[in-house]
Short mmCIF file of C-alpha atoms and ligand atoms in Angstrom, two decimals:
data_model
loop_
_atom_site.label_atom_id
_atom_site.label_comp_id
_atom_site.label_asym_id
_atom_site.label_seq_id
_atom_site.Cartn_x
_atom_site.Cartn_y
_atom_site.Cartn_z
CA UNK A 1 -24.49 -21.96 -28.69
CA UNK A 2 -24.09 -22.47 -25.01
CA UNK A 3 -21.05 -24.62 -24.18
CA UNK A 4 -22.12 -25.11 -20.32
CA UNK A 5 -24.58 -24.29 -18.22
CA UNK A 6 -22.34 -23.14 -15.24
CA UNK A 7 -22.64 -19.45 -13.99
CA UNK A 8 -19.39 -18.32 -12.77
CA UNK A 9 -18.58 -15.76 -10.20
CA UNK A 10 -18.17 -11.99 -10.80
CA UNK A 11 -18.73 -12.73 -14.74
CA UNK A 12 -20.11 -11.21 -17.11
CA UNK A 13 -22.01 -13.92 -18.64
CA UNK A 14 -22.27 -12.77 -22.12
CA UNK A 15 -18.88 -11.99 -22.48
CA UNK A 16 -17.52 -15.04 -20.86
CA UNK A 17 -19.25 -17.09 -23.61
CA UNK A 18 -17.19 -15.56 -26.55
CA UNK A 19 -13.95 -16.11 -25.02
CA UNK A 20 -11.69 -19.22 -24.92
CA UNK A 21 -11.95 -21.66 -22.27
CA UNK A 22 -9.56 -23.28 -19.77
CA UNK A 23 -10.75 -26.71 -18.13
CA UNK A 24 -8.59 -27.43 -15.67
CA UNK A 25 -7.64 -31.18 -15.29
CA UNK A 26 -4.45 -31.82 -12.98
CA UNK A 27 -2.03 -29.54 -11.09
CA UNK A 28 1.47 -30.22 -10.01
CA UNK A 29 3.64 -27.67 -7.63
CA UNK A 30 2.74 -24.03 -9.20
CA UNK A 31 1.86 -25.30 -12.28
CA UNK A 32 -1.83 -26.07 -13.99
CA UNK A 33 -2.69 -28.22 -16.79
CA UNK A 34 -6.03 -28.23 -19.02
CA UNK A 35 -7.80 -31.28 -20.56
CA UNK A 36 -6.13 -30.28 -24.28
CA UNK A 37 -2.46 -31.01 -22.48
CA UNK A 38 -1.81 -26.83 -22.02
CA UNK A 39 0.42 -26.18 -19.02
CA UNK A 40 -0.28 -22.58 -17.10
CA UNK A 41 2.03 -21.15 -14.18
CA UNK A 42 -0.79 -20.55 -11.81
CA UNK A 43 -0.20 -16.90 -11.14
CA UNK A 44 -3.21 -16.13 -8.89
CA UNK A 45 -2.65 -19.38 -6.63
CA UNK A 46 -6.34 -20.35 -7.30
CA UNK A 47 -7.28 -16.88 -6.10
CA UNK A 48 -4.37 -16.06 -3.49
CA UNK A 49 -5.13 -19.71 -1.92
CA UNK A 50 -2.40 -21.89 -2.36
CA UNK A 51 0.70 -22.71 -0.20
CA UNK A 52 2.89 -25.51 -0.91
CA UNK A 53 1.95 -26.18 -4.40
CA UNK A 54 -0.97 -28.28 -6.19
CA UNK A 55 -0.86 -32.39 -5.36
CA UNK A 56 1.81 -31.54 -2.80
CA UNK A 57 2.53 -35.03 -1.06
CA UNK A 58 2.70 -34.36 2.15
CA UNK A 59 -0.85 -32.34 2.06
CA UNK A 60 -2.24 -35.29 -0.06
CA UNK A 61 -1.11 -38.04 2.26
CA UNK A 62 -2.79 -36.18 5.11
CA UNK A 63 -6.35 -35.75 3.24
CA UNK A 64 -6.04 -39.41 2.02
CA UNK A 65 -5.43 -40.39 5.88
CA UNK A 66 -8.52 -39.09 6.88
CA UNK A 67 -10.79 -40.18 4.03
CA UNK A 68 -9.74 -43.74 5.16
CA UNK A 69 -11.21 -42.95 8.21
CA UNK A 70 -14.23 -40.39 7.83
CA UNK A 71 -15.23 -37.39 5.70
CA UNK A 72 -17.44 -35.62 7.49
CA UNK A 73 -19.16 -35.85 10.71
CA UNK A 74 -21.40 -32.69 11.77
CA UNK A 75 -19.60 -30.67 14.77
CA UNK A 76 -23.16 -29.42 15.67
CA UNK A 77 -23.29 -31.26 19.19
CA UNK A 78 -19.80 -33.59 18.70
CA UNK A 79 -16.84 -33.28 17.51
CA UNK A 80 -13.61 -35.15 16.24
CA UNK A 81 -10.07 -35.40 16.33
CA UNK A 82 -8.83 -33.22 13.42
CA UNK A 83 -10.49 -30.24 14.39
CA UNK A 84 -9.31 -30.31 18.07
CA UNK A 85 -5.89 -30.80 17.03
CA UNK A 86 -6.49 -27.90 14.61
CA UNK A 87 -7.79 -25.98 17.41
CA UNK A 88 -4.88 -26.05 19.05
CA UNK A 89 -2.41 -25.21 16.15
CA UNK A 90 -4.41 -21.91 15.33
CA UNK A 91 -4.30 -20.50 19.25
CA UNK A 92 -0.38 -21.59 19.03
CA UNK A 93 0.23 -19.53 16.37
CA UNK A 94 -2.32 -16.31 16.84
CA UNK A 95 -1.00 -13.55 19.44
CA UNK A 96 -2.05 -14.10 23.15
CA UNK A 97 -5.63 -14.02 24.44
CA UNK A 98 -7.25 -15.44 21.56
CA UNK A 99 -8.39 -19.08 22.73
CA UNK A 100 -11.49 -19.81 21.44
CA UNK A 101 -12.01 -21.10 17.65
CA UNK A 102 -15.07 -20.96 15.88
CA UNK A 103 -15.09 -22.79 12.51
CA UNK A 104 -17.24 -21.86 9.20
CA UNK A 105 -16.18 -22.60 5.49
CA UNK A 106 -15.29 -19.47 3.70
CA UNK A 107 -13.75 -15.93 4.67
CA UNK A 108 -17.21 -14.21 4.18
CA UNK A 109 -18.34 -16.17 7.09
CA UNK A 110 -15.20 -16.25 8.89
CA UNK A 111 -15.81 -12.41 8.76
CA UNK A 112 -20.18 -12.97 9.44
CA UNK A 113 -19.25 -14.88 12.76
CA UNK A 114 -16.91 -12.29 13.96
CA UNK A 115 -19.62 -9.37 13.08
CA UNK A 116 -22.36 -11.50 14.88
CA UNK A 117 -20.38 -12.10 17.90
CA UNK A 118 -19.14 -9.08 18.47
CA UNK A 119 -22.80 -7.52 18.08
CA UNK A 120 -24.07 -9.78 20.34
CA UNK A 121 -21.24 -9.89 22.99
CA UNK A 122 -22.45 -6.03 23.74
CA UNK A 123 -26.14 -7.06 24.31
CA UNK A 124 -25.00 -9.74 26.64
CA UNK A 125 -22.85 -7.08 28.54
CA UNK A 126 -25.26 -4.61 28.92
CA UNK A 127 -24.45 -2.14 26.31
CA UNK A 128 -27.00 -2.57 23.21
CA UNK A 129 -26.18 0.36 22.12
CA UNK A 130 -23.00 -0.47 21.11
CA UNK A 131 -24.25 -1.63 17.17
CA UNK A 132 -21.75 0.59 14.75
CA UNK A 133 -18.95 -0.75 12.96
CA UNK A 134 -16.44 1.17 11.76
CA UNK A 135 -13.88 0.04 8.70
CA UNK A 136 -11.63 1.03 6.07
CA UNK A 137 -12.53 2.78 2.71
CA UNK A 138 -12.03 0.27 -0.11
CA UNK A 139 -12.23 -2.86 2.10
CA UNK A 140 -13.46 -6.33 1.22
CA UNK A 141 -14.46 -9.01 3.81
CA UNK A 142 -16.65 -10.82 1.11
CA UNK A 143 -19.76 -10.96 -0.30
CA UNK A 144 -22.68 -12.15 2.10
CA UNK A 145 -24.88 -9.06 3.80
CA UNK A 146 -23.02 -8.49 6.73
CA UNK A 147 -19.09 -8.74 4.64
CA UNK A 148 -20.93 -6.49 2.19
CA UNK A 149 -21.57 -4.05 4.54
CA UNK A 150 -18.80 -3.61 6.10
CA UNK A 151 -16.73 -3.75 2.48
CA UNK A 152 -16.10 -0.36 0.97
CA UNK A 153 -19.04 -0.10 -1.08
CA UNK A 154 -16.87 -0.75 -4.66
CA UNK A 155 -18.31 -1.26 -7.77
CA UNK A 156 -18.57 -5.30 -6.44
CA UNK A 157 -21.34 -4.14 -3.90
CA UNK A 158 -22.96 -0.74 -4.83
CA UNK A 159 -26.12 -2.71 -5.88
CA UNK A 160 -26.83 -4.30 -2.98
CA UNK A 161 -26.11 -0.99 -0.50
CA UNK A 162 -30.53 -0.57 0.02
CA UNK A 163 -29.89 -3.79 2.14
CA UNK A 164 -26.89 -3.44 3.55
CA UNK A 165 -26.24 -1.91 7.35
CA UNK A 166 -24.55 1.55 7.30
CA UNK A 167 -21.29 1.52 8.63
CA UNK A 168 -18.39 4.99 9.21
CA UNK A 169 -15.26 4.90 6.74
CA UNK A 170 -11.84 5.67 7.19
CA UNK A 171 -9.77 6.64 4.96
CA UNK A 172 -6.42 4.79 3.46
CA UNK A 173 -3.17 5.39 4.90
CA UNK A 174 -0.79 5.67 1.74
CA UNK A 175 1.82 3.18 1.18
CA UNK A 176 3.92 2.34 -1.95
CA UNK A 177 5.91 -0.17 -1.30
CA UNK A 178 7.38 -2.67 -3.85
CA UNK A 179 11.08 -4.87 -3.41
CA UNK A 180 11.52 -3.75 -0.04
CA UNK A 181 11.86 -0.16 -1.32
CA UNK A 182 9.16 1.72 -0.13
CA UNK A 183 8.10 5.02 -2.58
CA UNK A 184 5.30 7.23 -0.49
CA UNK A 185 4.00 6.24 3.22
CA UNK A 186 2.14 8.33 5.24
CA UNK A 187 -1.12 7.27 7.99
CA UNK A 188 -1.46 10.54 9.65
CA UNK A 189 -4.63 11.38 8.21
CA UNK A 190 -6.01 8.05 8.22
CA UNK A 191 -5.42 7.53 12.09
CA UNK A 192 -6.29 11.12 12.81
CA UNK A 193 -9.94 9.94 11.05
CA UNK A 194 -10.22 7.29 12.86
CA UNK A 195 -9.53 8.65 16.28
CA UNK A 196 -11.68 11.88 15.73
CA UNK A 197 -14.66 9.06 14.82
CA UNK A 198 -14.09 7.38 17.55
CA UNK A 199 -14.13 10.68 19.86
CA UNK A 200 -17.19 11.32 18.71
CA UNK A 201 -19.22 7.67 18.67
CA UNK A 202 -17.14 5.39 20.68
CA UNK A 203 -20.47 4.52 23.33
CA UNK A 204 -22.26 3.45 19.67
CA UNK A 205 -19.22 1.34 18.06
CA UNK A 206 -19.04 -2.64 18.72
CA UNK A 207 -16.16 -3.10 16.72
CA UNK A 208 -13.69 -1.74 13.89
CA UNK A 209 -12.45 -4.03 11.33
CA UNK A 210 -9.40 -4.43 9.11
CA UNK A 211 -7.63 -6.23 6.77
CA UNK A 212 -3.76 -5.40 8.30
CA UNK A 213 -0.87 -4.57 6.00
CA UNK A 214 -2.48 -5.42 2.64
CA UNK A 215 -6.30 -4.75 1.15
CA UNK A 216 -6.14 -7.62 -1.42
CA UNK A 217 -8.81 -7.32 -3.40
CA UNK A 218 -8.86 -3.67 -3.43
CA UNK A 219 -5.83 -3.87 -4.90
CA UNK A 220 -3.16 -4.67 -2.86
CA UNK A 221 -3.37 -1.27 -1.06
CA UNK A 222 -0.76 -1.33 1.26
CA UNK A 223 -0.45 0.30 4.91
CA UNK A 224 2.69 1.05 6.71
CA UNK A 225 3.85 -2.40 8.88
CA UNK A 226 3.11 0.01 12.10
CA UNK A 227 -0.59 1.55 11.31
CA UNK A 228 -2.11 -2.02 12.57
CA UNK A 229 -0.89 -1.72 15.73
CA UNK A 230 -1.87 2.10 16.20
CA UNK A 231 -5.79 0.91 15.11
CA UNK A 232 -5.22 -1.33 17.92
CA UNK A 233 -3.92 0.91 20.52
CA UNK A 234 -7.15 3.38 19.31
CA UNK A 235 -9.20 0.45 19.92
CA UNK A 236 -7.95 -0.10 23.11
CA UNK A 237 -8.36 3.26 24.37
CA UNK A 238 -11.70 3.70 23.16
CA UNK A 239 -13.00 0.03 24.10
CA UNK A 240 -14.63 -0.93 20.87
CA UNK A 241 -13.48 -4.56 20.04
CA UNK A 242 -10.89 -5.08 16.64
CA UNK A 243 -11.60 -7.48 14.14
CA UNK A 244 -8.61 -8.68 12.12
CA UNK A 245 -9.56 -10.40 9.10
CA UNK A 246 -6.52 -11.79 7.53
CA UNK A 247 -8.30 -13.92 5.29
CA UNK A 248 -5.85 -13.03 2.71
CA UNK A 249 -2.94 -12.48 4.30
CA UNK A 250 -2.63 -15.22 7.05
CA UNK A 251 -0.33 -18.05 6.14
CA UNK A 252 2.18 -16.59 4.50
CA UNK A 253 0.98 -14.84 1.97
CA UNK A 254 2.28 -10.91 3.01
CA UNK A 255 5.55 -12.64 4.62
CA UNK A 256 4.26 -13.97 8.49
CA UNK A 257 2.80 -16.52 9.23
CA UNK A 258 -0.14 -13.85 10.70
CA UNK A 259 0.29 -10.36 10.54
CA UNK A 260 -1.30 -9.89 14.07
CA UNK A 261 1.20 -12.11 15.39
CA UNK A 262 4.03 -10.28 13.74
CA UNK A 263 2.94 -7.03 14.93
CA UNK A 264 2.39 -7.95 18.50
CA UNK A 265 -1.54 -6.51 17.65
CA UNK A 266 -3.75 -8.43 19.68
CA UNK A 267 -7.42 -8.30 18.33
CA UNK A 268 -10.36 -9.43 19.92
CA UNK A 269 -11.35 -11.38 16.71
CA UNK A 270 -9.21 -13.02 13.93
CA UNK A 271 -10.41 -13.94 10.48
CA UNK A 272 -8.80 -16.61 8.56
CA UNK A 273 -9.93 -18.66 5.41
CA UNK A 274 -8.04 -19.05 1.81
CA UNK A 275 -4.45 -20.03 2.86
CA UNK A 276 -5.77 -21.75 5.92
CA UNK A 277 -6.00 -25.56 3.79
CA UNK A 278 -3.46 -24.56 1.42
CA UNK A 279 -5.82 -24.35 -0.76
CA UNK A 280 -7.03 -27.32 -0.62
CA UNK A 281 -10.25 -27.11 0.54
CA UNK A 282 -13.11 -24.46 1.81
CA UNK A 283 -12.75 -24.18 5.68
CA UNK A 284 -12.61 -21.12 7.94
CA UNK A 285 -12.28 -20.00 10.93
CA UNK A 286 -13.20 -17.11 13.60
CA UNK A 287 -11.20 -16.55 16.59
CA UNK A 288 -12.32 -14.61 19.64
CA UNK A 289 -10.78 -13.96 23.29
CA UNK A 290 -11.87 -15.96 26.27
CA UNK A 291 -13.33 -12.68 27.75
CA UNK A 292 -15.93 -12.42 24.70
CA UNK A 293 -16.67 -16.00 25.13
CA UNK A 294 -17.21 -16.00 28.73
CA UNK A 295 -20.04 -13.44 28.03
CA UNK A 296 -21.89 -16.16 26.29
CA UNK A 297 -22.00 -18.55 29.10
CA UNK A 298 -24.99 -19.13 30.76
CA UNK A 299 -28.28 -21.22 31.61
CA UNK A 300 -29.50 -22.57 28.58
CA UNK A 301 -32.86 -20.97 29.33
CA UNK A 302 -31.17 -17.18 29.04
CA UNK A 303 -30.37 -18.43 25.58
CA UNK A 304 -26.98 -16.50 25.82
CA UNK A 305 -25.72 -19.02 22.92
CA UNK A 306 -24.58 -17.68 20.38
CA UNK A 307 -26.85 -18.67 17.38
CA UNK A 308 -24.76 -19.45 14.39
CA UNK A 309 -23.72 -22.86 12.39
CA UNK A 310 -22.77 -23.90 8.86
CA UNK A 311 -23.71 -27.67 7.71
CA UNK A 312 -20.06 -28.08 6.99
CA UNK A 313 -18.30 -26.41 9.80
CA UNK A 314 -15.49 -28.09 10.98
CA UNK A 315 -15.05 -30.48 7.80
CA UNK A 316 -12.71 -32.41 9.06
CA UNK A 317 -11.23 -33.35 5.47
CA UNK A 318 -10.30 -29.64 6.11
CA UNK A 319 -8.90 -29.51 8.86
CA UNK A 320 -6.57 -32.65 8.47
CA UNK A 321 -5.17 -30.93 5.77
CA UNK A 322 -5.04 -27.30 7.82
CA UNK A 323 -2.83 -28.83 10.44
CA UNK A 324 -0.45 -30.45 8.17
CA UNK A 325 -0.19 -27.37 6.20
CA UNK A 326 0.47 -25.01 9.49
CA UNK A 327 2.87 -27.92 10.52
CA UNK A 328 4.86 -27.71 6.68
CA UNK A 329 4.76 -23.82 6.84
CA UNK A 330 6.08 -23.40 10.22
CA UNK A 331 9.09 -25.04 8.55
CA UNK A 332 9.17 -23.04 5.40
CA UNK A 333 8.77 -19.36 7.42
CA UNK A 334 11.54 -20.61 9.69
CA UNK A 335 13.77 -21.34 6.84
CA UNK A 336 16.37 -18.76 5.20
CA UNK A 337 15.22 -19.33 1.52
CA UNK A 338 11.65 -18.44 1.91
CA UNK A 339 12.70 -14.94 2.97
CA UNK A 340 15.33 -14.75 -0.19
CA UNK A 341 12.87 -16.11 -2.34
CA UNK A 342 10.63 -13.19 -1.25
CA UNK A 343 13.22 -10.53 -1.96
CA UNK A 344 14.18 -12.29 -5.49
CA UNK A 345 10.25 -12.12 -6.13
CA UNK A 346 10.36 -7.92 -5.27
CA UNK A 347 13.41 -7.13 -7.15
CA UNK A 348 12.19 -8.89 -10.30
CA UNK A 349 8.95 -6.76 -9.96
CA UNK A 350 10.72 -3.65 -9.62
CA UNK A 351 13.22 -4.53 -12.46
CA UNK A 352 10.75 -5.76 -15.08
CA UNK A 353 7.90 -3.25 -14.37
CA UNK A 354 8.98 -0.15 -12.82
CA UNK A 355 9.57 2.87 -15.35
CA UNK A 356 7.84 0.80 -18.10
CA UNK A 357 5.46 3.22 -20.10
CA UNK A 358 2.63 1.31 -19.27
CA UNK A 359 3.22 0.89 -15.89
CA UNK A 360 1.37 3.60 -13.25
CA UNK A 361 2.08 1.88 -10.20
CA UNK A 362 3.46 -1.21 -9.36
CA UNK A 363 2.57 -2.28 -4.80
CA UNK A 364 4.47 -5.60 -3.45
CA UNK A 365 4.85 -6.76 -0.22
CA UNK A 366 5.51 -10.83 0.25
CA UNK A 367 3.86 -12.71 -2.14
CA UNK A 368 1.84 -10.32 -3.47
CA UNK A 369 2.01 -7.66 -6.28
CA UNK A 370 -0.61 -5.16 -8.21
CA UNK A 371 0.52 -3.85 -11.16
CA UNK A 372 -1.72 -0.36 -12.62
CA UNK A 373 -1.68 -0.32 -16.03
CA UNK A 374 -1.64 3.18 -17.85
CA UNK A 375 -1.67 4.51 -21.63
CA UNK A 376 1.78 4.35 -22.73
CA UNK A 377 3.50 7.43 -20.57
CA UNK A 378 0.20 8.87 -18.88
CA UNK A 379 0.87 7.51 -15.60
CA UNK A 380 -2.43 9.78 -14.13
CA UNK A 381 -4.44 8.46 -17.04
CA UNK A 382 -6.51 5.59 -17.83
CA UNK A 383 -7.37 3.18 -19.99
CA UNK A 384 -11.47 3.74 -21.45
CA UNK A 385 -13.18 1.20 -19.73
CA UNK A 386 -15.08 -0.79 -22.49
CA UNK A 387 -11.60 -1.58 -24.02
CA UNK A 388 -11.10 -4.01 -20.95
CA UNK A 389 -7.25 -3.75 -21.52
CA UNK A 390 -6.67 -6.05 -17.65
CA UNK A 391 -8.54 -8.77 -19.59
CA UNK A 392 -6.91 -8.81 -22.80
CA UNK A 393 -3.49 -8.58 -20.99
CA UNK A 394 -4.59 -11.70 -19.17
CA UNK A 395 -5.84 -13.58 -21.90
CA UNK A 396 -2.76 -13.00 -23.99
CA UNK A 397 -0.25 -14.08 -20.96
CA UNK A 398 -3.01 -17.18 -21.23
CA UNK A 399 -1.48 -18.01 -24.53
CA UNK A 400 1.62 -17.92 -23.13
CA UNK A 401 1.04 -20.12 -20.97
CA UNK A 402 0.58 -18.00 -17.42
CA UNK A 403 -2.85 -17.85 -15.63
CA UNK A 404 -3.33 -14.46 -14.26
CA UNK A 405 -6.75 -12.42 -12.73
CA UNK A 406 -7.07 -8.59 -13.76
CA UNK A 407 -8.91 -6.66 -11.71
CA UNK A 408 -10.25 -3.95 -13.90
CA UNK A 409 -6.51 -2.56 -15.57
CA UNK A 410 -4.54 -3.46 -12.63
CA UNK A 411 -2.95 -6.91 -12.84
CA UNK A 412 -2.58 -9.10 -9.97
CA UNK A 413 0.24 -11.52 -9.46
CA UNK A 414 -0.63 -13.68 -6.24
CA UNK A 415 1.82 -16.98 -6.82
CA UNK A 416 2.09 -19.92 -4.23
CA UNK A 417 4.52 -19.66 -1.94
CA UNK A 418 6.48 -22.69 -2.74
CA UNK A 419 7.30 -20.56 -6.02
CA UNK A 420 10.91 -20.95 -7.75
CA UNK A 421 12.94 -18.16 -8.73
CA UNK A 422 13.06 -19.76 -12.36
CA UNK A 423 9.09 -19.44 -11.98
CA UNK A 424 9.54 -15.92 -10.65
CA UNK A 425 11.25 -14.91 -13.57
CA UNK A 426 8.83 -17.00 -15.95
CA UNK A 427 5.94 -14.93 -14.15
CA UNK A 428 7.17 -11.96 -14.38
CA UNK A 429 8.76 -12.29 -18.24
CA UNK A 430 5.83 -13.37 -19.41
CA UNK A 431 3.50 -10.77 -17.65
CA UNK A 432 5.79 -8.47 -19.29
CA UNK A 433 5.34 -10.05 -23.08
CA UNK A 434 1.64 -10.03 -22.47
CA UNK A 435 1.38 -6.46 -21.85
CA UNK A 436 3.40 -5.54 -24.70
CA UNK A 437 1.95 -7.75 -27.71
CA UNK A 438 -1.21 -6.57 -26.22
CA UNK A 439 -0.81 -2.68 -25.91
CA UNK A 440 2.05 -3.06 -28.88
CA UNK A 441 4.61 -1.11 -26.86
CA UNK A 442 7.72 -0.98 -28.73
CA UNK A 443 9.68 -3.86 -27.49
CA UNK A 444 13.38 -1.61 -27.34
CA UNK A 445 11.63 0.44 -24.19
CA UNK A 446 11.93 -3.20 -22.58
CA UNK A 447 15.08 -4.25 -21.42
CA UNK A 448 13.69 -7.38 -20.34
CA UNK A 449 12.23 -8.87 -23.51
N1 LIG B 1 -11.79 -11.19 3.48
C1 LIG B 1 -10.77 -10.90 2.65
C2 LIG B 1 -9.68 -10.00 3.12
C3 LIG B 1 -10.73 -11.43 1.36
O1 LIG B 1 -9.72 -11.12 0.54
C4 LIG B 1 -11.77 -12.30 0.96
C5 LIG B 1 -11.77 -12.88 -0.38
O2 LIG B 1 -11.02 -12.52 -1.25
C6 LIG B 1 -12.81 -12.57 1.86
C7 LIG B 1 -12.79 -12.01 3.12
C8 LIG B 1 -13.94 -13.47 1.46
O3 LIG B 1 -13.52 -14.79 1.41
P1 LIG B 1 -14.38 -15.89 0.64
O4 LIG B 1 -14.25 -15.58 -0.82
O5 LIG B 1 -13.75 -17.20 1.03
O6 LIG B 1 -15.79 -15.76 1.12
#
């Protein structure tokens, strides 16, 4: 019998149905609790979203300032307070030169808008020709056409590839990196790729686009801290415009506030969305350099505009709470127990999962961790697929009282940031349990238990 109607995202309908549900009625700090009274460590921070915890105060206070005074108003022709203040914060904290801000709702757009802007900025130059993108194998930017496309063609989009625009991969640098420690690195091949691609096609190429330091969804796939600013300095040289999308890993979320910033990289477009509200609520934005917006300007009869607009862009419900958030992180980056917190959330990765006999692989950099799973001491093997192993892992740390996302047999642990060390070792203990009831590994092989 169906016990709702709703469709949910990247389900498998069918299955879904037979499992147990969670309906999610309050959250407080990193913590979730359902409508039967069950609390859950939220160990994906509502898909790698959240900041300073669920029903923070300060965030709450801000979003119930500007309901008293308006929830939406349409930026399509005006515009209002929280945004422009918001504005501001974003160019304060991105690296120099990019000073314009274009708002959507979601990172899929975030990453649209910069696609469509830099396509168009070559037409209005004089250089049509320039249509190609080039990005990284394995990469997600989301799900509409144009993210799609320039995604690495994973099992999440190989469907829709007859409508998608062709776009030249790269291939990954390798990084393992977990606790600070890091186990393999190497980007020799990857930038030698790149550059020989862009020998060859540079007059074609609008624009190359990554996701620096960390490919989230792919994974966490890391790259050496350095190989962003090389793809930048390739950029440069060639004159093809880079497109940042830190969607995941702005706010926080790998350790800086932005990873451009950090990095000294200075991309002609910036992508941001997820951590941007706290998780609060859906807003986005696109940033872009006052040279690519210049190329816009115009009479309105050369209709050099660029044509683009979402019925919510610029919620300002959103953006209230964006600046407050920026404003409370700026405190919590700058103090000494976020970066301690980060290092106690490393070692306790690397001391509960490393050299377990399930364990293939464990990445990590700031507040976020992939853990492969593996047949008890085949580290090259895997698990058959129809056994879904990542899902019953999850479900049984779901008993336990720990909310995690598997993404096929590799386990992703994505906390808030505001997350305690008691929580830390709660996440990680019980990750730990999970795997073992489920694969029944002998419990003496873990130290931990
Ligand atoms: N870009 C990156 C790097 C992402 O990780 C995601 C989502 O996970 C997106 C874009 C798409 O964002 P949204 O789901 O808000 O459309």
């Amino acid at each position: 019998m169906k016990t709702s109607t709703s469709w949910h995202p990247f389900t498998q309908m069918e299955e879904f149905d037979q499992l147990p549900k969670v309906v999610v009625e309050r959250g407080e700090g990193c913590w979730l609790e359902d409508v039967d009274g069950h609390r859950y460590l939220d160990g994906t921070a509502s898909i790698w979203t959240n900041v300073h915890g669920h029903g923070n105060p300060e965030l709450d206070a801000a979003l119930r300032d500007q309901l008293g005074k308006v929830a939406h108003s349409t930026y399509l022709g005006l515009s209002h307070g929280p945004a422009l203040e918001l504005e501001k914060s974003l160019v304060e904290i991105s690296p120099p030169g990019l000073e314009r801000v274009f708002f959507s709702d979601n990172g899929s757009n975030a990453v649209e808008i910069a696609l469509k802007l830099s396509f168009q900025y070559w037409q209005l130059v004089g250089q049509p020709e320039k249509t190609e993108v080039l990005a990284m194998e394995g990469a997600y930017h989301g799900d509409t056409f144009g993210a799609m496309s320039v995604g690495g063609g994973g099992l999440f989009h190989r469907r829709f590839e007859p409508w998608c625009f062709p776009v030249h991969r790269f291939p990954q640098p390798v990084c393992r990196e977990a606790g600070g420690v890091v186990e393999a690195s190497s980007d020799a091949a990857s930038l030698d790729a790149l550059a020989a691609m862009l020998e060859d096609r540079s007059g074609k190429v609008a624009a190359v686009i990554l996701e620096p330091w960390v490919q989230g969804a792919a994974g966490m796939r890391l790259q050496p801290r350095a190989f962003v600013r090389e793809v930048s300095a390739l950029c440069r040289q060639h004159r093809v415009h880079l497109i940042l999308d830190e969607v995941f890993t702005g706010f926080g979320r790998a350790g800086p506030m932005l990873v451009c910033a950090e990095t000294d990289v200075r991309p002609d477009f910036l992508c941001l969305a997820k951590g941007l509200t706290a998780g609060y609520l859906p807003l986005a934005a696109t940033l872009a350099t006052e040279s690519v917006f210049e190329a816009f300007l115009g009479e309105p009869a050369q209709n050099r505009q660029f044509f683009h607009g979402h019925t919510f862009t610029a919620n300002p419900l959103g953006a209230a709470v964006a600046l407050k958030n920026i404003e409370m992180l700026k405190n919590l980056l700058a103090g000494d127990d976020f970066p301690a917190r980060m290092e106690y959330f490393g070692n306790a990765l690397r001391n509960h999962f490393m050299g377990h006999p399930n364990v293939a692989q464990v990445r990590q950099r700031g507040f976020t961790c992939a853990i492969d799973l593996c047949p008890a001491g085949a580290l090259a093997e895997v698990f058959p697929a129809p056994a879904r192993t990542g899902l019953k892992v999850i479900l049984k740390a779901r008993e336990h009282g720990l909310l995690l996302r598997p993404l096929g047999d590799t386990l992703l642990l994505v906390p808030p940031l505001v997350i305690s060390r008691e929580e830390v070792d709660f996440l990680c203990r019980t990750t730990l349990q999970a795997m073992d009831e489920t694969l029944q590994t002998h419990p003496s092989s873990n130290p931990h238990l």
